[in-house]
């Protein structure tokens, strides 16, 4: 299993968990931070063609701030 698939699996596990939304948001934030690091996602630069970007956006949208 590649790294992106592992992040997808972890995201789906968190989403399906019985944790409250605050705990889920904390875990989503952790996933996002690791994706940023492992796939060099830039907050201010271009991420065109980055294969991890769709998952990163999906995790981001699942968070509650």
mmCIF file of N, CA and C in Angstrom:
data_model
loop_
_atom_site.group_PDB
_atom_site.id
_atom_site.type_symbol
_atom_site.label_atom_id
_atom_site.label_comp_id
_atom_site.label_asym_id
_atom_site.label_seq_id
_atom_site.Cartn_x
_atom_site.Cartn_y
_atom_site.Cartn_z
ATOM 1 N N UNK A 1 0.857 -1.176 0.000
ATOM 2 C CA UNK A 1 0.000 0.000 0.000
ATOM 3 C C UNK A 1 0.902 1.237 0.000
ATOM 4 N N UNK A 2 0.609 2.168 -0.886
ATOM 5 C CA UNK A 2 1.431 3.377 -0.918
ATOM 6 C C UNK A 2 0.977 4.370 0.153
ATOM 7 N N UNK A 3 1.784 5.379 0.359
ATOM 8 C CA UNK A 3 1.551 6.344 1.431
ATOM 9 C C UNK A 3 0.217 7.068 1.287
ATOM 10 N N UNK A 4 -0.133 7.448 0.078
ATOM 11 C CA UNK A 4 -1.396 8.151 -0.144
ATOM 12 C C UNK A 4 -2.586 7.257 0.208
ATOM 13 N N UNK A 5 -2.503 5.984 -0.127
ATOM 14 C CA UNK A 5 -3.567 5.036 0.226
ATOM 15 C C UNK A 5 -3.670 4.872 1.742
ATOM 16 N N UNK A 6 -2.527 4.885 2.417
ATOM 17 C CA UNK A 6 -2.533 4.786 3.880
ATOM 18 C C UNK A 6 -3.241 5.991 4.501
ATOM 19 N N UNK A 7 -2.968 7.184 3.965
ATOM 20 C CA UNK A 7 -3.651 8.378 4.462
ATOM 21 C C UNK A 7 -5.149 8.309 4.182
ATOM 22 N N UNK A 8 -5.525 7.825 3.021
ATOM 23 C CA UNK A 8 -6.943 7.671 2.676
ATOM 24 C C UNK A 8 -7.619 6.719 3.668
ATOM 25 N N UNK A 9 -6.968 5.601 3.953
ATOM 26 C CA UNK A 9 -7.521 4.616 4.888
ATOM 27 C C UNK A 9 -7.670 5.224 6.286
ATOM 28 N N UNK A 10 -6.647 5.942 6.736
ATOM 29 C CA UNK A 10 -6.714 6.582 8.052
ATOM 30 C C UNK A 10 -7.848 7.607 8.102
ATOM 31 N N UNK A 11 -7.992 8.401 7.046
ATOM 32 C CA UNK A 11 -9.062 9.388 6.975
ATOM 33 C C UNK A 11 -10.427 8.713 7.076
ATOM 34 N N UNK A 12 -10.628 7.641 6.335
ATOM 35 C CA UNK A 12 -11.909 6.927 6.358
ATOM 36 C C UNK A 12 -12.182 6.331 7.738
ATOM 37 N N UNK A 13 -11.140 5.852 8.413
ATOM 38 C CA UNK A 13 -11.312 5.301 9.758
ATOM 39 C C UNK A 13 -11.743 6.383 10.742
ATOM 40 N N UNK A 14 -11.118 7.545 10.651
ATOM 41 C CA UNK A 14 -11.485 8.655 11.541
ATOM 42 C C UNK A 14 -12.921 9.082 11.257
ATOM 43 N N UNK A 15 -13.250 9.202 9.988
ATOM 44 C CA UNK A 15 -14.594 9.643 9.592
ATOM 45 C C UNK A 15 -15.670 8.693 10.124
ATOM 46 N N UNK A 16 -15.378 7.394 10.129
ATOM 47 C CA UNK A 16 -16.353 6.391 10.562
ATOM 48 C C UNK A 16 -16.333 6.152 12.073
ATOM 49 N N UNK A 17 -15.386 6.756 12.767
ATOM 50 C CA UNK A 17 -15.247 6.512 14.202
ATOM 51 C C UNK A 17 -16.398 7.142 14.993
ATOM 52 N N UNK A 18 -16.482 6.744 16.244
ATOM 53 C CA UNK A 18 -17.519 7.269 17.140
ATOM 54 C C UNK A 18 -17.039 8.479 17.941
ATOM 55 N N UNK A 19 -15.878 9.003 17.585
ATOM 56 C CA UNK A 19 -15.356 10.171 18.294
ATOM 57 C C UNK A 19 -16.246 11.386 18.037
ATOM 58 N N UNK A 20 -16.216 12.337 18.984
ATOM 59 C CA UNK A 20 -16.959 13.575 18.750
ATOM 60 C C UNK A 20 -16.245 14.409 17.682
ATOM 61 N N UNK A 21 -16.931 15.419 17.181
ATOM 62 C CA UNK A 21 -16.402 16.200 16.062
ATOM 63 C C UNK A 21 -15.103 16.919 16.419
ATOM 64 N N UNK A 22 -14.968 17.346 17.664
ATOM 65 C CA UNK A 22 -13.737 18.023 18.079
ATOM 66 C C UNK A 22 -12.536 17.083 17.974
ATOM 67 N N UNK A 23 -12.706 15.867 18.434
ATOM 68 C CA UNK A 23 -11.620 14.875 18.351
ATOM 69 C C UNK A 23 -11.312 14.529 16.891
ATOM 70 N N UNK A 24 -12.354 14.367 16.090
ATOM 71 C CA UNK A 24 -12.149 14.079 14.669
ATOM 72 C C UNK A 24 -11.381 15.215 14.002
ATOM 73 N N UNK A 25 -11.749 16.448 14.306
ATOM 74 C CA UNK A 25 -11.072 17.604 13.714
ATOM 75 C C UNK A 25 -9.593 17.628 14.083
ATOM 76 N N UNK A 26 -9.297 17.277 15.319
ATOM 77 C CA UNK A 26 -7.907 17.208 15.756
ATOM 78 C C UNK A 26 -7.148 16.161 14.948
ATOM 79 N N UNK A 27 -7.747 15.007 14.750
ATOM 80 C CA UNK A 27 -7.100 13.935 13.981
ATOM 81 C C UNK A 27 -6.987 14.300 12.506
ATOM 82 N N UNK A 28 -8.007 14.967 11.960
ATOM 83 C CA UNK A 28 -7.924 15.430 10.569
ATOM 84 C C UNK A 28 -6.763 16.414 10.407
ATOM 85 N N UNK A 29 -6.617 17.304 11.370
ATOM 86 C CA UNK A 29 -5.533 18.278 11.327
ATOM 87 C C UNK A 29 -4.178 17.576 11.313
ATOM 88 N N UNK A 30 -4.059 16.536 12.094
ATOM 89 C CA UNK A 30 -2.828 15.761 12.133
ATOM 90 C C UNK A 30 -2.552 15.102 10.785
ATOM 91 N N UNK A 31 -3.572 14.544 10.170
ATOM 92 C CA UNK A 31 -3.422 13.929 8.847
ATOM 93 C C UNK A 31 -2.989 14.983 7.834
ATOM 94 N N UNK A 32 -3.630 16.139 7.866
ATOM 95 C CA UNK A 32 -3.296 17.212 6.923
ATOM 96 C C UNK A 32 -1.838 17.649 7.071
ATOM 97 N N UNK A 33 -1.378 17.789 8.298
ATOM 98 C CA UNK A 33 0.002 18.203 8.541
ATOM 99 C C UNK A 33 0.983 17.195 7.958
ATOM 100 N N UNK A 34 0.698 15.917 8.145
ATOM 101 C CA UNK A 34 1.592 14.884 7.614
ATOM 102 C C UNK A 34 1.548 14.827 6.090
ATOM 103 N N UNK A 35 0.363 15.040 5.503
ATOM 104 C CA UNK A 35 0.263 15.073 4.039
ATOM 105 C C UNK A 35 1.062 16.260 3.499
ATOM 106 N N UNK A 36 0.926 17.428 4.141
ATOM 107 C CA UNK A 36 1.691 18.613 3.721
ATOM 108 C C UNK A 36 3.182 18.303 3.679
ATOM 109 N N UNK A 37 3.661 17.653 4.722
ATOM 110 C CA UNK A 37 5.086 17.346 4.825
ATOM 111 C C UNK A 37 5.506 16.294 3.803
ATOM 112 N N UNK A 38 4.787 15.193 3.737
ATOM 113 C CA UNK A 38 5.195 14.065 2.893
ATOM 114 C C UNK A 38 5.033 14.327 1.402
ATOM 115 N N UNK A 39 4.095 15.210 1.037
ATOM 116 C CA UNK A 39 3.834 15.466 -0.379
ATOM 117 C C UNK A 39 4.154 16.904 -0.789
ATOM 118 N N UNK A 40 4.847 17.616 0.084
ATOM 119 C CA UNK A 40 5.294 18.988 -0.202
ATOM 120 C C UNK A 40 4.158 19.880 -0.698
ATOM 121 N N UNK A 41 3.066 19.866 0.046
ATOM 122 C CA UNK A 41 1.941 20.738 -0.295
ATOM 123 C C UNK A 41 2.243 22.131 0.250
ATOM 124 N N UNK A 42 2.175 23.100 -0.622
ATOM 125 C CA UNK A 42 2.472 24.479 -0.264
ATOM 126 C C UNK A 42 1.176 25.234 0.007
ATOM 127 N N UNK A 43 1.147 25.936 1.109
ATOM 128 C CA UNK A 43 -0.020 26.741 1.450
ATOM 129 C C UNK A 43 -0.092 27.971 0.542
ATOM 130 N N UNK A 44 1.052 28.517 0.167
ATOM 131 C CA UNK A 44 1.089 29.753 -0.608
ATOM 132 C C UNK A 44 1.504 29.564 -2.062
ATOM 133 N N UNK A 45 2.084 28.431 -2.393
ATOM 134 C CA UNK A 45 2.575 28.220 -3.752
ATOM 135 C C UNK A 45 1.618 27.397 -4.591
ATOM 136 N N UNK A 46 2.107 26.987 -5.727
ATOM 137 C CA UNK A 46 1.308 26.185 -6.653
ATOM 138 C C UNK A 46 1.423 24.708 -6.299
ATOM 139 N N UNK A 47 0.309 24.026 -6.312
ATOM 140 C CA UNK A 47 0.278 22.593 -6.060
ATOM 141 C C UNK A 47 -0.240 21.842 -7.276
ATOM 142 N N UNK A 48 -0.150 22.481 -8.416
ATOM 143 C CA UNK A 48 -0.656 21.891 -9.649
ATOM 144 C C UNK A 48 0.001 20.534 -9.894
ATOM 145 N N UNK A 49 -0.824 19.540 -10.145
ATOM 146 C CA UNK A 49 -0.328 18.205 -10.436
ATOM 147 C C UNK A 49 0.031 17.382 -9.215
ATOM 148 N N UNK A 50 -0.161 17.918 -8.023
ATOM 149 C CA UNK A 50 0.156 17.178 -6.811
ATOM 150 C C UNK A 50 -0.933 16.137 -6.577
ATOM 151 N N UNK A 51 -0.554 14.866 -6.599
ATOM 152 C CA UNK A 51 -1.526 13.772 -6.498
ATOM 153 C C UNK A 51 -2.215 13.699 -5.141
ATOM 154 N N UNK A 52 -1.622 14.297 -4.121
ATOM 155 C CA UNK A 52 -2.202 14.255 -2.783
ATOM 156 C C UNK A 52 -3.213 15.368 -2.544
ATOM 157 N N UNK A 53 -3.265 16.346 -3.428
ATOM 158 C CA UNK A 53 -4.117 17.514 -3.205
ATOM 159 C C UNK A 53 -5.607 17.183 -3.065
ATOM 160 N N UNK A 54 -6.178 16.304 -3.882
ATOM 161 C CA UNK A 54 -7.608 15.996 -3.703
ATOM 162 C C UNK A 54 -7.930 15.429 -2.311
ATOM 163 N N UNK A 55 -7.091 14.529 -1.811
ATOM 164 C CA UNK A 55 -7.317 13.980 -0.473
ATOM 165 C C UNK A 55 -7.122 15.064 0.577
ATOM 166 N N UNK A 56 -6.105 15.880 0.416
ATOM 167 C CA UNK A 56 -5.844 16.975 1.348
ATOM 168 C C UNK A 56 -7.062 17.888 1.457
ATOM 169 N N UNK A 57 -7.641 18.238 0.325
ATOM 170 C CA UNK A 57 -8.833 19.099 0.319
ATOM 171 C C UNK A 57 -10.021 18.408 0.978
ATOM 172 N N UNK A 58 -10.178 17.122 0.723
ATOM 173 C CA UNK A 58 -11.294 16.380 1.320
ATOM 174 C C UNK A 58 -11.168 16.334 2.842
ATOM 175 N N UNK A 59 -9.962 16.079 3.331
ATOM 176 C CA UNK A 59 -9.730 16.066 4.779
ATOM 177 C C UNK A 59 -9.980 17.458 5.345
ATOM 178 N N UNK A 60 -9.509 18.476 4.662
ATOM 179 C CA UNK A 60 -9.694 19.857 5.103
ATOM 180 C C UNK A 60 -11.174 20.210 5.236
ATOM 181 N N UNK A 61 -11.965 19.792 4.281
ATOM 182 C CA UNK A 61 -13.396 20.103 4.297
ATOM 183 C C UNK A 61 -14.148 19.320 5.368
ATOM 184 N N UNK A 62 -13.581 18.213 5.816
ATOM 185 C CA UNK A 62 -14.228 17.411 6.856
ATOM 186 C C UNK A 62 -14.035 18.019 8.245
ATOM 187 N N UNK A 63 -13.042 18.879 8.374
ATOM 188 C CA UNK A 63 -12.757 19.497 9.671
ATOM 189 C C UNK A 63 -13.812 20.528 10.035
ATOM 190 N N UNK A 64 -14.006 20.687 11.336
ATOM 191 C CA UNK A 64 -14.816 21.806 11.816
ATOM 192 C C UNK A 64 -13.878 22.715 12.591
ATOM 193 N N UNK A 65 -13.973 23.986 12.330
ATOM 194 C CA UNK A 65 -13.048 24.924 12.980
ATOM 195 C C UNK A 65 -13.659 25.555 14.194
#
